[in-house]
Coordinates of N, CA and C in Angstrom, one line a residue:
Chain D
D222 N 0.8 -1.2 0.0 CA 0.0 0.0 0.0 C 0.9 1.3 0.0
I223 N 0.4 2.3 -0.7 CA 1.1 3.5 -0.7 C 0.7 4.4 0.5
Q224 N 1.7 4.8 1.3 CA 1.5 5.7 2.4 C 1.7 7.1 2.1
M225 N 0.9 8.0 2.6 CA 1.0 9.4 2.3 C 1.2 10.1 3.7
T226 N 2.4 10.8 3.7 CA 2.8 11.6 4.9 C 2.6 13.0 4.7
Q227 N 1.8 13.7 5.5 CA 1.6 15.1 5.3 C 2.3 15.9 6.5
F228 N 2.9 17.0 6.2 CA 3.4 17.8 7.2 C 3.5 19.3 6.8
P229 N 3.3 20.2 7.8 CA 3.1 19.9 9.2 C 1.7 19.4 9.5
S230 N 1.5 18.9 10.7 CA 0.2 18.5 11.1 C -0.7 19.7 11.5
T231 N 0.0 20.7 12.0 CA -0.7 21.9 12.3 C 0.1 23.1 11.9
L232 N -0.5 24.2 11.4 CA 0.2 25.3 10.9 C -0.6 26.6 11.3
S233 N 0.1 27.5 12.0 CA -0.5 28.7 12.4 C 0.2 29.9 11.7
A234 N -0.5 30.7 11.0 CA 0.0 31.8 10.2 C -0.9 33.0 10.2
S235 N -0.3 34.1 9.8 CA -1.1 35.4 9.8 C -1.8 35.6 8.5
V236 N -2.9 36.4 8.6 CA -3.6 36.8 7.3 C -2.6 37.5 6.4
G237 N -2.6 37.1 5.2 CA -1.7 37.6 4.2 C -0.4 36.8 4.0
D238 N -0.1 35.9 4.9 CA 1.1 35.1 4.7 C 0.9 34.1 3.6
T239 N 2.0 33.6 3.1 CA 2.0 32.5 2.1 C 2.4 31.2 2.9
I240 N 1.6 30.2 2.8 CA 1.9 29.0 3.5 C 2.1 27.8 2.6
T241 N 2.8 26.8 3.0 CA 3.1 25.6 2.2 C 2.8 24.4 3.0
I242 N 2.1 23.4 2.4 CA 1.8 22.1 3.1 C 2.5 21.1 2.1
T243 N 3.1 20.1 2.8 CA 3.9 19.1 2.0 C 3.2 17.7 2.2
C244 N 3.2 17.0 1.1 CA 2.7 15.6 1.1 C 3.8 14.7 0.5
R245 N 4.2 13.7 1.2 CA 5.2 12.8 0.6 C 4.6 11.4 0.5
A246 N 4.8 10.8 -0.7 CA 4.4 9.4 -0.9 C 5.5 8.4 -0.7
S247 N 5.1 7.2 -0.2 CA 6.1 6.2 0.1 C 6.7 5.6 -1.1
Q248 N 6.1 5.8 -2.3 CA 6.7 5.5 -3.6 C 6.1 6.4 -4.6
S249 N 6.7 6.4 -5.8 CA 6.4 7.3 -6.8 C 4.9 7.1 -7.3
I250 N 4.2 8.2 -7.3 CA 2.8 8.2 -7.8 C 2.6 9.0 -9.0
G251 N 3.7 9.4 -9.7 CA 3.5 10.3 -10.9 C 2.9 11.6 -10.5
P252 N 1.9 12.0 -11.3 CA 1.2 13.3 -11.0 C -0.1 13.1 -10.3
W253 N -0.4 11.8 -9.9 CA -1.8 11.4 -9.4 C -2.0 11.8 -8.0
L254 N -2.2 13.1 -7.7 CA -2.4 13.6 -6.4 C -3.4 14.7 -6.4
A255 N -4.3 14.7 -5.4 CA -5.3 15.7 -5.2 C -5.2 16.3 -3.9
W256 N -5.7 17.5 -3.7 CA -5.7 18.2 -2.5 C -7.2 18.6 -2.2
Y257 N -7.6 18.5 -0.9 CA -8.9 18.8 -0.4 C -8.8 19.8 0.8
Q258 N -9.9 20.6 0.9 CA -10.1 21.5 2.0 C -11.3 21.0 2.8
Q259 N -11.2 20.8 4.1 CA -12.3 20.4 4.9 C -12.5 21.4 6.1
K260 N -13.7 22.0 6.1 CA -14.0 22.9 7.2 C -14.8 22.1 8.2
P261 N -14.7 22.5 9.5 CA -15.4 21.7 10.6 C -16.9 21.4 10.3
G262 N -17.2 20.1 10.4 CA -18.6 19.7 10.2 C -19.1 19.7 8.7
K263 N -18.1 19.9 7.8 CA -18.5 19.9 6.4 C -17.8 18.8 5.6
A264 N -18.3 18.5 4.5 CA -17.6 17.5 3.6 C -16.4 18.2 3.0
P265 N -15.4 17.4 2.6 CA -14.2 17.9 1.9 C -14.6 18.6 0.6
K266 N -13.7 19.5 0.2 CA -13.9 20.2 -1.1 C -12.6 20.0 -1.9
L267 N -12.8 19.6 -3.2 CA -11.6 19.4 -4.0 C -11.0 20.8 -4.4
L268 N -9.7 20.9 -4.2 CA -9.0 22.1 -4.6 C -8.2 21.9 -5.8
I269 N -7.4 20.9 -5.8 CA -6.4 20.6 -6.9 C -6.5 19.2 -7.3
F270 N -6.3 18.8 -8.5 CA -6.2 17.5 -9.0 C -5.1 17.3 -10.0
K271 N -4.6 16.1 -10.1 CA -3.4 15.8 -10.9 C -2.3 16.8 -10.6
A272 N -2.0 16.9 -9.3 CA -0.9 17.6 -8.7 C -1.0 19.1 -8.8
S273 N -1.4 19.7 -10.0 CA -1.3 21.1 -10.1 C -2.5 21.8 -10.8
N274 N -3.5 21.0 -11.1 CA -4.7 21.5 -11.8 C -5.7 22.1 -10.8
L275 N -6.0 23.3 -11.0 CA -6.9 24.0 -10.0 C -8.4 23.7 -10.4
E276 N -9.1 23.2 -9.5 CA -10.5 22.9 -9.7 C -11.3 24.2 -10.0
I277 N -12.3 24.1 -10.9 CA -13.1 25.2 -11.3 C -13.7 25.9 -10.0
G278 N -13.6 27.2 -10.0 CA -14.2 27.9 -8.9 C -13.3 28.1 -7.6
V279 N -12.2 27.4 -7.6 CA -11.2 27.6 -6.5 C -10.4 28.8 -6.7
P280 N -10.2 29.6 -5.7 CA -9.4 30.9 -5.8 C -8.0 30.6 -6.3
S281 N -7.5 31.5 -7.1 CA -6.1 31.3 -7.6 C -5.0 31.4 -6.6
R282 N -5.3 31.8 -5.4 CA -4.3 31.8 -4.3 C -3.9 30.4 -3.9
F283 N -4.7 29.4 -4.3 CA -4.3 28.0 -4.1 C -3.5 27.5 -5.3
S284 N -2.4 26.8 -5.0 CA -1.7 26.2 -6.1 C -1.0 24.9 -5.6
G285 N -0.8 24.0 -6.6 CA -0.2 22.8 -6.2 C 1.0 22.5 -7.2
S286 N 2.0 21.8 -6.6 CA 3.1 21.4 -7.5 C 3.7 20.1 -7.0
G287 N 4.6 19.5 -7.8 CA 5.2 18.3 -7.4 C 4.9 17.1 -8.4
S288 N 5.7 16.1 -8.2 CA 5.5 14.9 -8.9 C 6.3 13.8 -8.3
G289 N 6.0 12.5 -8.6 CA 6.8 11.5 -8.0 C 6.4 11.2 -6.6
T290 N 7.2 11.6 -5.7 CA 7.0 11.4 -4.2 C 6.8 12.6 -3.4
Q291 N 7.0 13.8 -3.9 CA 6.9 15.0 -3.1 C 6.0 16.0 -3.8
F292 N 5.0 16.5 -3.0 CA 4.0 17.4 -3.5 C 3.8 18.6 -2.5
T293 N 3.4 19.7 -3.0 CA 3.2 20.8 -2.1 C 1.9 21.5 -2.5
L294 N 1.2 22.0 -1.5 CA 0.0 22.9 -1.7 C 0.4 24.2 -1.1
T295 N 0.3 25.2 -1.9 CA 0.7 26.6 -1.5 C -0.6 27.5 -1.4
I296 N -0.7 28.2 -0.3 CA -1.8 29.2 -0.2 C -1.1 30.5 -0.1
S297 N -1.3 31.3 -1.1 CA -0.8 32.7 -1.1 C -1.8 33.6 -0.5
S298 N -1.3 34.6 0.3 CA -2.1 35.6 0.9 C -3.3 34.9 1.7
L299 N -2.9 34.2 2.7 CA -3.8 33.4 3.6 C -5.0 34.3 4.0
Q300 N -6.2 33.8 3.9 CA -7.4 34.5 4.3 C -8.1 33.8 5.5
P301 N -8.9 34.6 6.3 CA -9.6 33.9 7.4 C -10.5 32.7 6.9
D302 N -11.0 32.8 5.7 CA -11.8 31.7 5.2 C -11.0 30.5 4.9
D303 N -9.7 30.6 4.9 CA -8.9 29.4 4.6 C -8.6 28.5 5.8
V304 N -9.2 28.9 7.0 CA -9.0 28.1 8.2 C -9.8 26.8 7.9
A305 N -9.0 25.7 8.0 CA -9.6 24.4 7.6 C -8.5 23.3 7.8
T306 N -8.9 22.1 7.6 CA -7.9 21.0 7.5 C -7.8 20.6 6.1
Y307 N -6.5 20.4 5.7 CA -6.2 20.1 4.3 C -5.7 18.7 4.2
Y308 N -6.2 18.0 3.2 CA -5.8 16.6 3.0 C -5.2 16.4 1.5
C309 N -4.2 15.6 1.4 CA -3.8 15.1 0.1 C -4.3 13.7 -0.1
Q310 N -4.4 13.3 -1.3 CA -4.9 12.0 -1.7 C -4.2 11.5 -2.9
Q311 N -3.6 10.3 -2.8 CA -2.9 9.7 -4.0 C -3.9 8.8 -4.7
Y312 N -3.9 8.8 -6.0 CA -4.7 7.9 -6.7 C -4.0 7.2 -7.9
D313 N -2.7 6.9 -7.6 CA -2.0 6.2 -8.6 C -2.2 4.7 -8.5
S314 N -2.3 4.2 -7.2 CA -2.5 2.8 -6.9 C -3.6 2.8 -5.9
F315 N -4.8 2.4 -6.3 CA -6.0 2.6 -5.4 C -6.0 4.0 -4.9
S316 N -6.3 4.2 -3.7 CA -6.3 5.6 -3.2 C -6.0 5.6 -1.7
T317 N -5.2 6.6 -1.3 CA -4.9 6.8 0.1 C -4.9 8.3 0.4
F318 N -5.4 8.7 1.6 CA -5.3 10.1 2.0 C -4.2 10.3 3.0
G319 N -3.7 11.5 3.0 CA -2.7 11.9 4.1 C -3.4 12.1 5.4
G320 N -2.7 12.4 6.4 CA -3.2 12.5 7.7 C -3.8 13.9 8.0
G321 N -3.6 14.8 7.1 CA -4.3 16.1 7.3 C -3.3 17.2 7.9
T322 N -3.6 18.4 7.5 CA -2.9 19.6 8.1 C -3.9 20.6 8.5
K323 N -3.9 20.9 9.8 CA -4.9 21.9 10.3 C -4.2 23.3 10.2
V324 N -4.9 24.2 9.5 CA -4.4 25.5 9.3 C -5.2 26.5 10.2
E325 N -4.5 27.3 11.0 CA -5.1 28.2 11.9 C -4.6 29.6 11.6
I326 N -5.3 30.6 12.0 CA -4.9 32.0 11.9 C -4.3 32.5 13.2
K327 N -3.1 33.1 13.2 CA -2.5 33.6 14.4 C -3.3 34.8 15.0
Chain F
Q18 N -26.3 20.3 -12.4 CA -25.7 20.4 -11.1 C -25.7 19.0 -10.4
I19 N -24.5 18.6 -10.0 CA -24.4 17.3 -9.4 C -24.6 17.4 -7.9
T20 N -25.5 16.5 -7.4 CA -25.7 16.4 -6.0 C -25.6 14.9 -5.6
L21 N -25.2 14.7 -4.3 CA -25.2 13.3 -3.8 C -25.7 13.4 -2.4
K22 N -26.3 12.3 -1.9 CA -26.8 12.3 -0.6 C -26.8 10.8 -0.1
E23 N -26.2 10.7 1.1 CA -26.0 9.4 1.7 C -27.2 9.1 2.7
S24 N -27.6 7.9 2.8 CA -28.6 7.5 3.7 C -28.4 6.1 4.2
G25 N -28.9 5.8 5.4 CA -28.7 4.5 6.0 C -28.9 4.6 7.5
P26 N -28.6 3.6 8.3 CA -28.8 3.6 9.7 C -27.8 4.4 10.4
T27 N -28.2 5.1 11.5 CA -27.3 5.9 12.3 C -26.6 5.0 13.3
L28 N -27.2 3.9 13.7 CA -26.7 3.0 14.7 C -26.8 1.6 14.3
V29 N -25.7 0.9 14.3 CA -25.6 -0.6 14.1 C -24.9 -1.3 15.2
K30 N -25.3 -2.5 15.4 CA -24.6 -3.3 16.5 C -23.4 -4.0 15.9
P31 N -22.5 -4.3 16.8 CA -21.3 -5.1 16.4 C -21.7 -6.4 15.8
T32 N -21.0 -6.7 14.7 CA -21.1 -7.9 13.9 C -22.2 -7.8 12.8
Q33 N -23.0 -6.7 12.9 CA -24.1 -6.5 11.9 C -23.5 -6.0 10.6
T34 N -24.3 -6.1 9.6 CA -23.9 -5.6 8.3 C -24.5 -4.2 8.0
L35 N -23.7 -3.3 7.6 CA -24.1 -1.9 7.3 C -24.4 -1.8 5.8
T36 N -25.6 -1.2 5.5 CA -25.9 -0.9 4.2 C -26.2 0.6 4.0
L37 N -25.4 1.2 3.2 CA -25.6 2.7 2.9 C -26.0 2.9 1.5
T38 N -26.8 3.9 1.2 CA -27.3 4.2 -0.1 C -26.8 5.6 -0.4
C39 N -26.3 5.8 -1.6 CA -26.0 7.1 -2.2 C -26.9 7.4 -3.3
D40 N -27.8 8.4 -3.1 CA -28.7 8.9 -4.2 C -28.1 10.1 -4.8
F41 N -27.9 10.1 -6.1 CA -27.3 11.2 -6.8 C -28.1 11.7 -8.0
S42 N -27.8 12.9 -8.4 CA -28.4 13.5 -9.5 C -27.4 14.4 -10.3
G43 N -27.7 14.7 -11.5 CA -26.8 15.5 -12.3 C -25.8 14.8 -13.2
F44 N -25.8 13.5 -13.1 CA -25.0 12.7 -14.0 C -25.6 11.3 -14.0
S45 N -25.1 10.5 -15.0 CA -25.6 9.1 -15.1 C -24.4 8.2 -15.0
L46 N -24.6 7.1 -14.2 CA -23.6 6.1 -14.0 C -23.6 5.2 -15.2
S47 N -24.3 5.4 -16.2 CA -24.2 4.7 -17.4 C -23.4 5.4 -18.5
S48 N -23.0 6.6 -18.1 CA -22.2 7.4 -19.1 C -20.7 7.2 -18.9
S49 N -20.0 7.1 -20.0 CA -18.5 6.8 -19.9 C -17.8 7.8 -19.0
G50 N -16.9 7.3 -18.2 CA -16.1 8.1 -17.3 C -16.6 8.4 -16.0
E51 N -17.9 8.1 -15.7 CA -18.5 8.5 -14.5 C -18.3 7.4 -13.4
G52 N -18.1 7.9 -12.2 CA -17.9 7.0 -11.1 C -18.4 7.6 -9.8
V53 N -18.6 6.7 -8.8 CA -19.0 7.1 -7.4 C -18.1 6.4 -6.4
G54 N -17.5 7.1 -5.5 CA -16.7 6.5 -4.5 C -17.3 6.7 -3.1
W55 N -16.8 5.9 -2.2 CA -17.1 6.0 -0.8 C -15.9 6.2 0.0
I56 N -16.0 7.1 1.0 CA -14.9 7.6 1.9 C -15.5 7.7 3.3
R57 N -14.7 7.3 4.3 CA -15.2 7.5 5.6 C -14.2 8.3 6.5
Q58 N -14.7 8.8 7.6 CA -13.9 9.6 8.5 C -14.3 9.4 9.9
P59 N -13.5 8.7 10.7 CA -13.8 8.5 12.1 C -13.8 9.9 12.8
P60 N -14.5 10.1 13.9 CA -14.6 11.4 14.5 C -13.2 11.9 14.9
G61 N -12.9 13.1 14.4 CA -11.6 13.7 14.7 C -10.4 13.1 14.0
K62 N -10.6 12.2 13.1 CA -9.5 11.6 12.4 C -9.5 11.9 10.9
A63 N -8.6 11.3 10.2 CA -8.4 11.5 8.8 C -9.4 10.8 7.9
L64 N -9.4 11.1 6.6 CA -10.2 10.5 5.6 C -9.7 9.1 5.3
E65 N -10.5 8.2 4.9 CA -10.1 6.8 4.5 C -10.9 6.4 3.3
W66 N -10.3 6.2 2.2 CA -11.0 5.7 1.0 C -11.5 4.2 1.2
L67 N -12.7 4.0 0.8 CA -13.2 2.6 0.9 C -13.4 1.9 -0.4
A68 N -14.1 2.5 -1.3 CA -14.5 1.8 -2.6 C -14.9 2.8 -3.7
L69 N -14.8 2.2 -4.9 CA -15.2 3.0 -6.1 C -15.9 2.1 -7.1
I70 N -16.9 2.7 -7.7 CA -17.6 1.9 -8.8 C -17.7 2.8 -10.0
Y71 N -17.4 2.3 -11.2 CA -17.5 3.1 -12.4 C -18.6 2.7 -13.3
W72 N -18.8 3.5 -14.4 CA -19.9 3.3 -15.3 C -19.9 2.0 -16.0
D73 N -18.7 1.4 -16.1 CA -18.6 0.1 -16.8 C -18.7 -1.1 -15.8
D74 N -19.1 -0.8 -14.5 CA -19.2 -1.7 -13.4 C -17.8 -2.2 -12.9
D75 N -16.8 -1.5 -13.3 CA -15.5 -1.7 -12.7 C -15.6 -1.3 -11.2
R76 N -15.2 -2.2 -10.3 CA -15.3 -2.0 -8.9 C -13.9 -2.1 -8.2
R77 N -13.6 -1.2 -7.4 CA -12.3 -1.2 -6.7 C -12.5 -1.0 -5.2
Y78 N -11.7 -1.7 -4.4 CA -11.9 -1.7 -3.0 C -10.6 -1.4 -2.2
S79 N -10.7 -0.8 -1.1 CA -9.5 -0.7 -0.2 C -8.9 -2.0 0.1
P80 N -7.7 -2.3 -0.2 CA -7.1 -3.6 0.1 C -7.3 -4.1 1.6
S81 N -7.3 -3.1 2.5 CA -7.4 -3.5 3.9 C -8.8 -3.9 4.3
L82 N -9.8 -3.5 3.5 CA -11.2 -3.7 3.9 C -11.9 -4.5 2.8
R83 N -11.2 -5.0 1.8 CA -11.8 -5.6 0.6 C -12.7 -6.8 1.0
S84 N -12.3 -7.6 2.0 CA -13.1 -8.8 2.3 C -14.5 -8.4 2.9
R85 N -14.7 -7.2 3.4 CA -15.9 -6.8 4.1 C -16.8 -5.9 3.2
L86 N -16.3 -5.4 2.1 CA -17.0 -4.4 1.3 C -17.6 -5.0 0.0
T87 N -18.8 -4.4 -0.3 CA -19.4 -4.7 -1.6 C -20.0 -3.4 -2.1
V88 N -19.8 -3.0 -3.3 CA -20.4 -1.8 -3.9 C -21.1 -2.2 -5.1
T89 N -22.4 -1.7 -5.3 CA -23.2 -2.0 -6.4 C -23.8 -0.7 -6.9
K90 N -24.3 -0.7 -8.1 CA -25.0 0.5 -8.7 C -26.3 0.1 -9.3
D91 N -27.3 1.0 -9.3 CA -28.6 0.8 -9.9 C -28.7 2.1 -10.8
T92 N -28.4 2.0 -12.1 CA -28.4 3.2 -12.9 C -29.8 3.7 -13.1
S93 N -30.8 2.8 -13.1 CA -32.2 3.3 -13.3 C -32.7 4.1 -12.2
K94 N -32.1 3.9 -11.0 CA -32.5 4.7 -9.8 C -31.5 5.8 -9.4
N95 N -30.4 5.8 -10.2 CA -29.3 6.8 -9.8 C -28.9 6.6 -8.4
Q96 N -28.6 5.3 -8.1 CA -28.2 4.9 -6.7 C -26.9 4.1 -6.7
V97 N -26.1 4.2 -5.7 CA -25.0 3.4 -5.4 C -25.2 2.9 -4.0
V98 N -24.9 1.6 -3.8 CA -25.1 1.0 -2.5 C -23.8 0.4 -2.0
L99 N -23.4 0.7 -0.8 CA -22.2 0.1 -0.1 C -22.7 -0.8 1.0
T100 N -22.2 -2.0 1.1 CA -22.4 -2.8 2.2 C -21.1 -3.1 2.9
M101 N -21.1 -3.1 4.2 CA -19.9 -3.5 5.0 C -20.3 -4.5 6.0
T102 N -19.7 -5.6 6.0 CA -20.0 -6.7 6.9 C -19.3 -6.6 8.2
N103 N -19.7 -7.4 9.2 CA -19.0 -7.5 10.5 C -18.6 -6.2 11.1
M104 N -19.5 -5.3 11.3 CA -19.2 -4.0 11.8 C -18.7 -4.1 13.2
D105 N -17.7 -3.2 13.5 CA -17.1 -3.1 14.8 C -17.1 -1.7 15.3
P106 N -17.0 -1.4 16.6 CA -16.9 0.0 17.1 C -15.9 0.9 16.4
V107 N -14.8 0.3 15.9 CA -13.8 1.1 15.2 C -14.3 1.6 13.8
D108 N -15.4 1.0 13.4 CA -16.0 1.5 12.1 C -16.9 2.7 12.3
T109 N -17.0 3.2 13.5 CA -17.8 4.4 13.8 C -17.2 5.5 13.0
A110 N -18.0 6.2 12.2 CA -17.4 7.2 11.3 C -18.5 7.9 10.6
T111 N -18.2 9.0 9.9 CA -19.0 9.7 8.9 C -18.7 9.1 7.6
Y112 N -19.7 8.6 6.9 CA -19.5 7.9 5.6 C -20.0 8.9 4.5
Y113 N -19.1 9.1 3.6 CA -19.4 10.0 2.4 C -19.4 9.2 1.1
C114 N -20.3 9.6 0.2 CA -20.2 9.2 -1.1 C -19.8 10.5 -1.9
A115 N -19.1 10.2 -3.1 CA -18.6 11.4 -3.8 C -18.5 11.0 -5.3
H116 N -18.7 12.0 -6.2 CA -18.6 11.8 -7.6 C -17.1 11.7 -8.0
S117 N -16.8 10.8 -8.9 CA -15.4 10.5 -9.2 C -15.2 10.5 -10.7
P118 N -14.6 11.6 -11.3 CA -14.4 11.5 -12.7 C -13.2 10.7 -13.0
Y119 N -12.2 10.5 -12.2 CA -11.1 9.6 -12.3 C -10.3 9.5 -11.0
W120 N -10.8 8.7 -10.1 CA -10.1 8.4 -8.9 C -10.0 9.5 -7.9
H121 N -10.2 10.8 -8.3 CA -10.3 11.9 -7.3 C -11.8 12.2 -7.2
F122 N -12.1 13.0 -6.2 CA -13.5 13.2 -5.9 C -13.9 14.7 -5.9
D123 N -14.6 15.0 -7.0 CA -14.9 16.5 -7.2 C -16.1 17.0 -6.5
L124 N -17.0 16.2 -6.2 CA -18.2 16.6 -5.5 C -18.6 15.6 -4.5
W125 N -19.0 16.0 -3.2 CA -19.2 15.1 -2.1 C -20.6 15.3 -1.6
G126 N -21.2 14.2 -1.0 CA -22.4 14.3 -0.2 C -22.1 14.9 1.1
R127 N -23.1 15.2 1.9 CA -22.9 15.8 3.2 C -22.4 14.8 4.3
G128 N -22.5 13.5 3.9 CA -22.1 12.5 4.9 C -23.1 12.0 5.8
T129 N -23.0 10.8 6.3 CA -23.9 10.3 7.3 C -23.1 9.6 8.4
L130 N -23.4 10.0 9.6 CA -22.6 9.4 10.8 C -23.2 8.1 11.2
V131 N -22.4 7.1 11.2 CA -22.8 5.7 11.6 C -22.0 5.4 12.9
T132 N -22.8 5.0 13.9 CA -22.2 4.6 15.2 C -22.4 3.1 15.4
V133 N -21.3 2.5 15.7 CA -21.4 1.0 16.0 C -21.3 0.8 17.5
S134 N -22.4 0.3 18.1 CA -22.4 0.1 19.5 C -23.5 -0.9 19.9
S135 N -23.3 -1.6 20.9 CA -24.3 -2.6 21.3 C -25.3 -1.9 22.3

């Protein structure tokens, strides 16, 4: 099974900061990675698919990069509405989610 | 507009079989490329992928839960059904169904909380 390790597990930043979340796969997954945002009590929302493709309607301050085993989600100019837990998901071999990164505002 | 909604029991006893239904609209599971997946999330924990079914009846299961899961579709009713056997308290979670164009999940239902307890 492919394991997905996300870090940090918690991130605290100020409004306007640029933050980066990293997801590492236990083996190469090519570009087959998605990122989701989940707010408390809500279903996850797709942000990025195939590593760097922005889902329709998602603000351009969200961006994804990487391939193989290391991927990053970057949020430029962090907004209060971005407070959430973020998950990566590999779908190269079946599917596995990362453990999540909780983003808070300082 | 694609929508999905999960339904099923909120409480099941250990060893029982859980049956969940996903009612969807806005797409057809008889159309090429369309799929529906199931994902769960124990309280306060991370997401876990369970199963996927595609328009051509291709079915995929989490290797760790494969022996306990069955996913089926009824294209005439726009429904997907997930069954999970031998339920245990560790299976307590919110269960989501989601639209899957290719192994990622672009639209999700609101989820249904299932508690396993005697």
